[in-house]
CSV table of C-alpha atoms in Angstrom, one decimal:
chain,number,residue,atom,x,y,z
Q,160,MET,CA,85.2,101.3,87.0
Q,161,PRO,CA,87.4,101.0,84.9
Q,162,ILE,CA,88.7,97.2,83.8
Q,163,LEU,CA,92.0,96.8,82.8
Q,164,ALA,CA,93.7,94.3,81.4
Q,165,VAL,CA,97.3,93.2,81.6
Q,166,ARG,CA,99.6,91.1,79.2
Q,167,HIS,CA,103.0,90.9,79.6
Q,168,VAL,CA,105.6,88.6,77.9
Q,169,THR,CA,109.3,88.1,79.1
Q,170,THR,CA,111.4,86.2,76.4
Q,171,TYR,CA,115.1,84.4,77.1
Q,172,ARG,CA,116.6,83.7,74.1
Q,173,TYR,CA,120.2,81.8,74.1
Q,174,ARG,CA,122.6,80.4,71.7
Q,175,GLN,CA,122.3,76.4,72.2
Q,176,PRO,CA,119.4,75.1,74.5
Q,177,VAL,CA,120.1,75.0,78.1
Q,178,ALA,CA,119.0,73.5,81.2
Q,179,PHE,CA,117.2,75.4,83.5
Q,180,GLY,CA,117.0,76.2,87.3
Q,181,GLU,CA,113.6,77.3,89.9
Q,182,HIS,CA,112.3,80.8,88.4
Q,183,ARG,CA,110.2,82.3,90.5
Q,184,ILE,CA,107.5,84.2,89.0
Q,185,MET,CA,105.6,87.4,91.3
Q,186,PHE,CA,103.2,88.5,88.5
Q,187,ARG,CA,99.7,88.3,90.1
Q,188,PRO,CA,98.1,90.9,92.0
Q,189,ARG,CA,96.4,90.8,95.5
Q,190,ASP,CA,93.0,91.9,95.7
Q,191,SER,CA,92.3,94.8,97.3
Q,192,TYR,CA,89.6,97.8,98.3
Q,193,ASP,CA,90.8,99.9,95.0
Q,194,GLN,CA,91.5,96.3,93.0
Q,195,ARG,CA,89.6,93.4,92.3
Q,196,LEU,CA,90.9,90.5,90.2
Q,197,ILE,CA,88.5,88.8,88.0
Q,198,ALA,CA,90.5,86.9,86.0
Q,199,ALA,CA,94.8,85.5,86.3
Q,200,SER,CA,96.6,83.5,83.2
Q,201,LEU,CA,100.4,82.2,82.8
Q,202,ALA,CA,101.8,80.3,80.4
Q,203,ILE,CA,105.1,78.8,79.9
Q,204,GLU,CA,107.3,77.4,77.1
Q,205,PRO,CA,108.9,75.1,77.6
Q,206,GLU,CA,106.5,73.2,79.3
Q,207,PRO,CA,107.5,73.6,83.4
Q,208,CYS,CA,108.2,69.3,85.4
Q,209,ALA,CA,106.1,71.8,88.3
Q,210,LEU,CA,104.2,74.7,89.0
Q,211,ARG,CA,103.7,76.0,92.2
Q,212,TRP,CA,102.1,78.9,94.5
Q,213,MET,CA,103.0,80.2,97.8
Q,214,PHE,CA,103.1,83.6,99.6
Q,215,ASP,CA,106.2,85.2,100.2
Q,216,VAL,CA,106.3,86.8,104.1
Q,217,PHE,CA,105.2,90.0,102.5
Q,218,GLY,CA,102.5,87.9,101.4
Q,219,ASN,CA,102.6,88.6,98.1
Q,220,CYS,CA,102.0,85.4,95.5
Q,221,VAL,CA,104.4,84.0,94.0
Q,222,ALA,CA,104.1,81.3,91.0
Q,223,VAL,CA,107.8,78.9,91.7
Q,224,ALA,CA,108.6,77.1,87.9
Q,225,THR,CA,110.8,74.2,88.1
Q,226,PHE,CA,111.8,72.4,84.9
Q,227,ALA,CA,113.6,69.1,83.4
Q,228,GLY,CA,114.4,69.8,79.9
Q,229,ARG,CA,116.7,71.5,77.5
Q,230,ALA,CA,115.8,75.1,75.1
Q,231,ARG,CA,117.3,77.6,73.3
Q,232,THR,CA,113.9,79.6,74.0
Q,233,LEU,CA,112.0,80.2,77.6
Q,234,ARG,CA,109.2,82.8,78.0
Q,235,PHE,CA,106.6,83.7,80.2
Q,236,THR,CA,103.2,85.2,78.8
Q,237,CYS,CA,100.8,86.5,81.7
Q,238,GLY,CA,97.6,88.1,82.0
Q,239,ILE,CA,95.5,89.7,84.3
Q,240,THR,CA,92.1,91.7,84.2
Q,241,LEU,CA,91.0,94.0,86.8
Q,242,GLU,CA,88.6,96.3,88.4
Q,243,HIS,CA,90.6,99.4,89.2
Q,244,THR,CA,89.2,102.3,91.7
Q,245,PRO,CA,91.4,105.3,90.8
Q,246,GLU,CA,91.7,108.3,93.6
Q,247,HIS,CA,91.7,111.1,91.6
Q,248,ALA,CA,92.0,113.5,94.1
Q,249,PRO,CA,93.6,111.6,97.0
Q,250,VAL,CA,92.8,113.1,100.9
Q,251,PHE,CA,94.4,110.8,103.1
Q,252,PRO,CA,92.4,111.3,106.7
Q,253,LEU,CA,95.5,111.1,108.6
Q,254,ALA,CA,95.6,110.8,111.9
Q,255,PRO,CA,95.5,114.5,114.2
Q,256,HIS,CA,98.7,113.8,116.2
Q,257,ALA,CA,100.3,113.1,111.9
Q,258,THR,CA,98.2,116.0,110.0
Q,259,HIS,CA,101.3,117.6,109.9
Q,260,TYR,CA,105.4,117.2,110.2
Q,261,PRO,CA,107.3,116.2,112.1
Q,262,PHE,CA,105.4,113.1,114.1
Q,263,GLY,CA,106.2,110.0,115.3
Q,264,TYR,CA,104.5,106.8,114.9
Q,265,GLY,CA,102.6,104.6,117.7
Q,266,ALA,CA,103.8,102.4,120.2
Q,267,GLU,CA,101.9,99.1,119.0
Q,268,ASP,CA,103.2,100.0,115.5
Q,269,MET,CA,107.1,99.8,115.8
Q,270,PRO,CA,107.8,97.1,116.1
Q,271,ASP,CA,106.3,96.3,112.6
Q,272,LEU,CA,107.3,99.4,111.6
Q,273,ILE,CA,111.1,99.3,112.2
Q,274,ARG,CA,113.3,97.7,109.2
Q,275,SER,CA,110.9,99.8,107.5
Q,276,ILE,CA,112.1,103.3,108.8
Q,277,GLU,CA,115.7,101.8,109.0
Q,278,ARG,CA,117.9,103.3,105.8
Q,279,HIS,CA,118.9,100.4,103.9
Q,280,HIS,CA,122.1,102.3,101.9
Q,281,PRO,CA,125.1,104.0,103.2
Q,282,ASP,CA,124.7,108.2,103.0
Q,283,PRO,CA,128.5,108.9,103.8
Q,284,GLY,CA,128.4,112.7,102.6
Q,285,HIS,CA,124.4,112.7,103.3
Q,286,ALA,CA,123.4,114.1,100.8
Q,287,ILE,CA,120.1,112.4,100.9
Q,288,ASP,CA,119.5,113.6,103.8
Q,289,ALA,CA,120.0,117.3,102.8
Q,290,PHE,CA,117.9,116.3,99.9
Q,291,ALA,CA,114.8,115.3,101.9
Q,292,ARG,CA,115.6,118.2,104.3
Q,293,SER,CA,115.2,120.7,101.7
Q,294,PHE,CA,111.3,119.7,102.1
Q,295,ILE,CA,111.3,121.4,105.5
Q,296,PRO,CA,110.7,125.1,105.8
Q,297,ALA,CA,113.3,126.2,108.4
Q,298,GLU,CA,110.7,127.5,110.8
Q,299,GLY,CA,107.0,125.9,112.0
Q,300,ARG,CA,105.3,122.7,110.5
Q,301,ILE,CA,104.7,121.5,107.5
Q,302,PRO,CA,101.6,119.7,106.4
Q,303,THR,CA,102.3,115.9,106.1
Q,304,GLN,CA,100.8,115.2,102.9
Q,305,ASP,CA,101.9,118.7,101.0
Q,306,LEU,CA,105.5,117.0,102.4
Q,307,LEU,CA,105.8,114.1,100.1
Q,308,ALA,CA,103.7,115.0,98.0
Q,309,ALA,CA,106.6,118.3,96.9
Q,310,MET,CA,109.5,115.1,96.8
Q,311,THR,CA,107.6,113.5,94.7
Q,312,ARG,CA,106.6,116.1,92.3
Q,313,SER,CA,110.3,117.7,92.5
Q,314,VAL,CA,111.6,114.5,91.6
Q,315,ARG,CA,109.3,114.3,88.4
Q,316,GLN,CA,110.1,117.8,87.4
Q,317,ASN,CA,113.9,117.7,88.2
Q,318,PHE,CA,115.0,114.2,87.4
Q,319,THR,CA,115.7,112.6,84.0
Q,320,TYR,CA,113.9,109.1,83.4
Q,321,LEU,CA,115.9,106.5,81.7
Q,322,ALA,CA,115.2,103.1,80.8
Q,323,ARG,CA,117.8,100.6,81.7
Q,324,ALA,CA,117.7,97.4,81.1
Q,325,GLU,CA,120.7,96.4,83.7
Q,326,GLN,CA,119.7,93.5,86.5
Q,327,GLY,CA,119.8,95.4,89.8
Q,328,VAL,CA,118.7,99.3,91.3
Q,329,GLN,CA,121.2,102.5,91.4
Q,330,ASP,CA,122.6,103.3,94.4
Q,331,PRO,CA,120.5,106.6,96.0
Q,332,VAL,CA,123.2,108.4,96.0
Q,333,GLN,CA,124.1,108.3,92.7
Q,334,THR,CA,120.4,109.0,91.2
Q,335,LEU,CA,120.6,112.2,93.2
Q,336,ARG,CA,123.9,113.1,92.2
Q,337,THR,CA,123.4,111.7,88.7
Q,338,LYS,CA,119.1,113.3,88.7
Q,339,ARG,CA,119.1,110.3,86.1
Q,340,GLY,CA,117.4,106.6,86.8
Q,341,SER,CA,114.5,104.8,85.8
Q,342,CYS,CA,111.0,104.2,87.6
Q,343,ARG,CA,113.2,102.0,90.2
Q,344,ASP,CA,115.7,104.4,91.1
Q,345,PHE,CA,113.3,107.0,91.7
Q,346,ALA,CA,111.3,104.4,94.3
Q,347,LEU,CA,114.7,103.8,96.0
Q,348,LEU,CA,116.2,107.3,96.2
Q,349,MET,CA,112.9,108.4,96.8
Q,350,MET,CA,112.5,105.7,100.5
Q,351,GLU,CA,115.2,106.2,102.0
Q,352,ALA,CA,114.5,110.1,102.3
Q,353,VAL,CA,111.2,109.6,102.8
Q,354,ARG,CA,113.1,106.9,106.1
Q,355,ALA,CA,116.2,110.0,106.9
Q,356,LEU,CA,112.7,112.0,107.7
Q,357,GLY,CA,111.5,109.0,110.4
Q,358,MET,CA,109.2,107.8,108.3
Q,359,ALA,CA,108.4,103.9,107.3
Q,360,ALA,CA,108.3,103.5,103.3
Q,361,ARG,CA,108.2,100.3,101.4
Q,362,PHE,CA,108.7,99.6,97.7
Q,363,VAL,CA,106.2,98.7,95.0
Q,364,SER,CA,106.2,96.7,92.3
Q,365,GLY,CA,102.9,96.3,89.1
Q,366,TYR,CA,102.4,98.0,86.2
Q,367,LEU,CA,101.4,101.6,84.8
Q,368,TYR,CA,98.4,102.6,82.9
Q,369,ASN,CA,98.6,105.2,80.1
Q,370,PRO,CA,95.4,105.6,78.1
Q,371,ARG,CA,95.8,104.9,74.4
Q,372,GLY,CA,96.4,108.9,72.8
Q,373,ASP,CA,97.7,109.9,75.4
Q,374,ARG,CA,101.5,108.3,75.2
Q,375,GLU,CA,102.7,111.9,77.4
Q,376,ARG,CA,101.0,111.4,80.3
Q,377,HIS,CA,103.5,109.1,82.1
Q,378,VAL,CA,106.5,107.2,81.1
Q,379,GLY,CA,107.7,104.3,82.4
Q,380,GLY,CA,105.1,101.8,80.3
Q,381,GLY,CA,106.2,99.7,78.7
Q,382,SER,CA,107.3,97.5,81.5
Q,383,THR,CA,106.5,96.9,84.4
Q,384,HIS,CA,106.8,99.6,86.7
Q,385,ALA,CA,108.1,100.5,90.3
Q,386,TRP,CA,107.1,103.1,92.9
Q,387,LEU,CA,106.7,103.4,97.0
Q,388,GLN,CA,104.5,103.5,99.5
Q,389,VAL,CA,104.6,105.7,102.9
Q,390,TYR,CA,102.3,104.7,106.6
Q,391,LEU,CA,100.9,107.3,107.4
Q,392,PRO,CA,99.2,107.1,111.0
Q,393,GLY,CA,95.1,107.4,110.0
Q,394,ALA,CA,95.5,106.6,106.2
Q,395,GLY,CA,97.8,103.1,106.1
Q,396,TRP,CA,100.6,103.0,103.3
Q,397,VAL,CA,99.9,106.0,100.4
Q,398,GLU,CA,101.2,105.5,97.2
Q,399,PHE,CA,103.8,107.7,95.6
Q,400,ASP,CA,104.9,107.2,92.5
Q,401,PRO,CA,108.3,109.9,91.8
Q,402,THR,CA,108.6,109.2,88.3
Q,403,ASN,CA,105.5,110.9,87.1
Q,404,GLY,CA,104.3,112.4,90.2
Q,405,ILE,CA,101.4,110.7,90.8
Q,406,VAL,CA,100.5,110.9,94.7
Q,407,GLY,CA,97.3,108.3,95.3
Q,408,ASN,CA,97.3,104.9,93.0
Q,409,ARG,CA,95.8,106.6,90.1
Q,410,ASP,CA,96.9,104.2,86.7
Q,411,LEU,CA,99.1,102.1,88.7
Q,412,ILE,CA,98.3,98.5,89.3
Q,413,ARG,CA,99.8,97.5,92.4
Q,414,VAL,CA,101.5,93.9,92.5
Q,415,ALA,CA,103.8,93.1,94.7
Q,416,VAL,CA,105.5,94.7,98.2
Q,417,ALA,CA,108.2,94.7,100.1
Q,418,ARG,CA,110.6,96.5,101.9
Q,419,ASP,CA,114.0,96.0,99.3
Q,420,PRO,CA,113.5,96.0,96.1
Q,421,ARG,CA,115.7,92.6,95.8
Q,422,GLN,CA,112.2,90.8,97.4
Q,423,ALA,CA,109.8,92.7,94.5
Q,424,VAL,CA,111.9,91.3,91.4
Q,425,PRO,CA,109.2,89.9,88.8
Q,426,LEU,CA,110.4,87.0,87.8
Q,427,HIS,CA,113.8,85.8,88.2
Q,428,GLY,CA,115.7,82.5,88.2
Q,429,SER,CA,118.7,80.6,87.0
Q,430,PHE,CA,120.4,78.5,83.8
Q,431,PHE,CA,122.4,76.0,83.2
Q,432,GLY,CA,125.3,76.8,80.1
Q,433,PHE,CA,127.8,79.0,79.1
Q,434,PRO,CA,127.9,82.8,79.9
Q,435,ALA,CA,128.0,83.2,76.0
Q,436,ASP,CA,125.7,81.0,75.6
Q,437,ASP,CA,123.0,84.2,76.9
Q,438,LEU,CA,121.5,86.2,74.2
Q,439,GLY,CA,119.7,88.7,76.7
Q,440,MET,CA,115.8,89.2,77.5
Q,441,SER,CA,113.7,91.2,76.2
Q,442,VAL,CA,110.0,92.7,78.0
Q,443,GLU,CA,106.7,93.1,77.0
Q,444,VAL,CA,103.8,94.6,79.0
Q,445,ASP,CA,100.7,96.6,77.6
Q,446,VAL,CA,98.1,97.5,79.7
Q,447,ALA,CA,95.0,98.7,77.7
Q,448,GLU,CA,90.8,99.8,78.9
Q,449,ILE,CA,88.9,97.0,78.4
Q,450,ASP,CA,84.4,97.4,78.5
Q,451,GLY,CA,83.3,97.1,81.5
Q,452,VAL,CA,81.5,93.8,83.1
Q,453,ALA,CA,78.4,93.6,85.3
Q,454,ASP,CA,79.1,94.8,88.7
Q,455,THR,CA,78.0,91.2,90.0
Q,456,GLY,CA,80.2,90.3,92.4
Q,457,HIS,CA,80.8,87.5,90.6
Q,458,ALA,CA,84.4,87.1,88.4
Q,459,VAL,CA,83.4,86.7,84.7
Q,460,LEU,CA,86.4,84.6,83.8
Q,461,PRO,CA,88.3,81.7,86.3
Q,462,VAL,CA,90.3,84.0,89.1
Q,463,LEU,CA,93.0,81.3,87.8
Q,464,GLN,CA,94.2,79.9,84.7
Q,465,THR,CA,97.3,78.2,84.2
Q,466,SER,CA,98.7,76.5,81.6
Q,467,ALA,CA,101.7,75.9,79.3
Q,468,SER,CA,102.1,76.9,75.9
Q,469,ARG,CA,103.5,74.9,73.3
């Protein structure tokens, strides 16, 4: 079980000192069976006048910072250390009725899954419907895991990854038509395709571990990363990364989950000034494996350290 360290720095620059509105920061992973948080830190420059923590509607941990002064630079430096348990060859123990597609969800699950099954984007020409059904054989049933793995790897093989600095997510029909997009675009496209087949899907924001010396292994590193989860009876929420063709959680550090990508933005806020004052934003993310920590069941660092840099 490798120990991974993440350093995430976001810097906003302005032409002249501006005032800042409330900023919401979503960087702290939740503990789970496949990742155990050892330490987390957050440094903000300039120092906020208040910093509070909350859980959003999905149970994601969110820090909310408010500011009193003005500055030409606003910087957030986030750090996490966690123990990661990768699934190198995931085999999902599906419920007997869900081993092959099509399948249905139980009546007790439907009230909680329905909004994750509904389509969220228009598909007037049924292009996404056709894309989703292209993975289903003309006759007979297909193993559910094979269906989802084929869709995941098809995006990796047939689409071109492009890092996009623009905010927001590309319309999934456009992503399908151009076969180009960022990790969040590919995640949304596959979410809508999975939903077209009647399965529940949700968006995941986090980080991607690309081992040093193996830069060809994955694309999408150096910034935050995005993928999706699909709810499968018997297995629960299972990870799929269409950008890199990953099935399971290997090299994926989960921070936040949401029904819609707009609900899982890692950092967002506002400033008060002229539009021309905005000189842009830079993001630096480094994920590295560090020497292991003795598995005593206790963290060697405080689970949360919050400070303001000067």
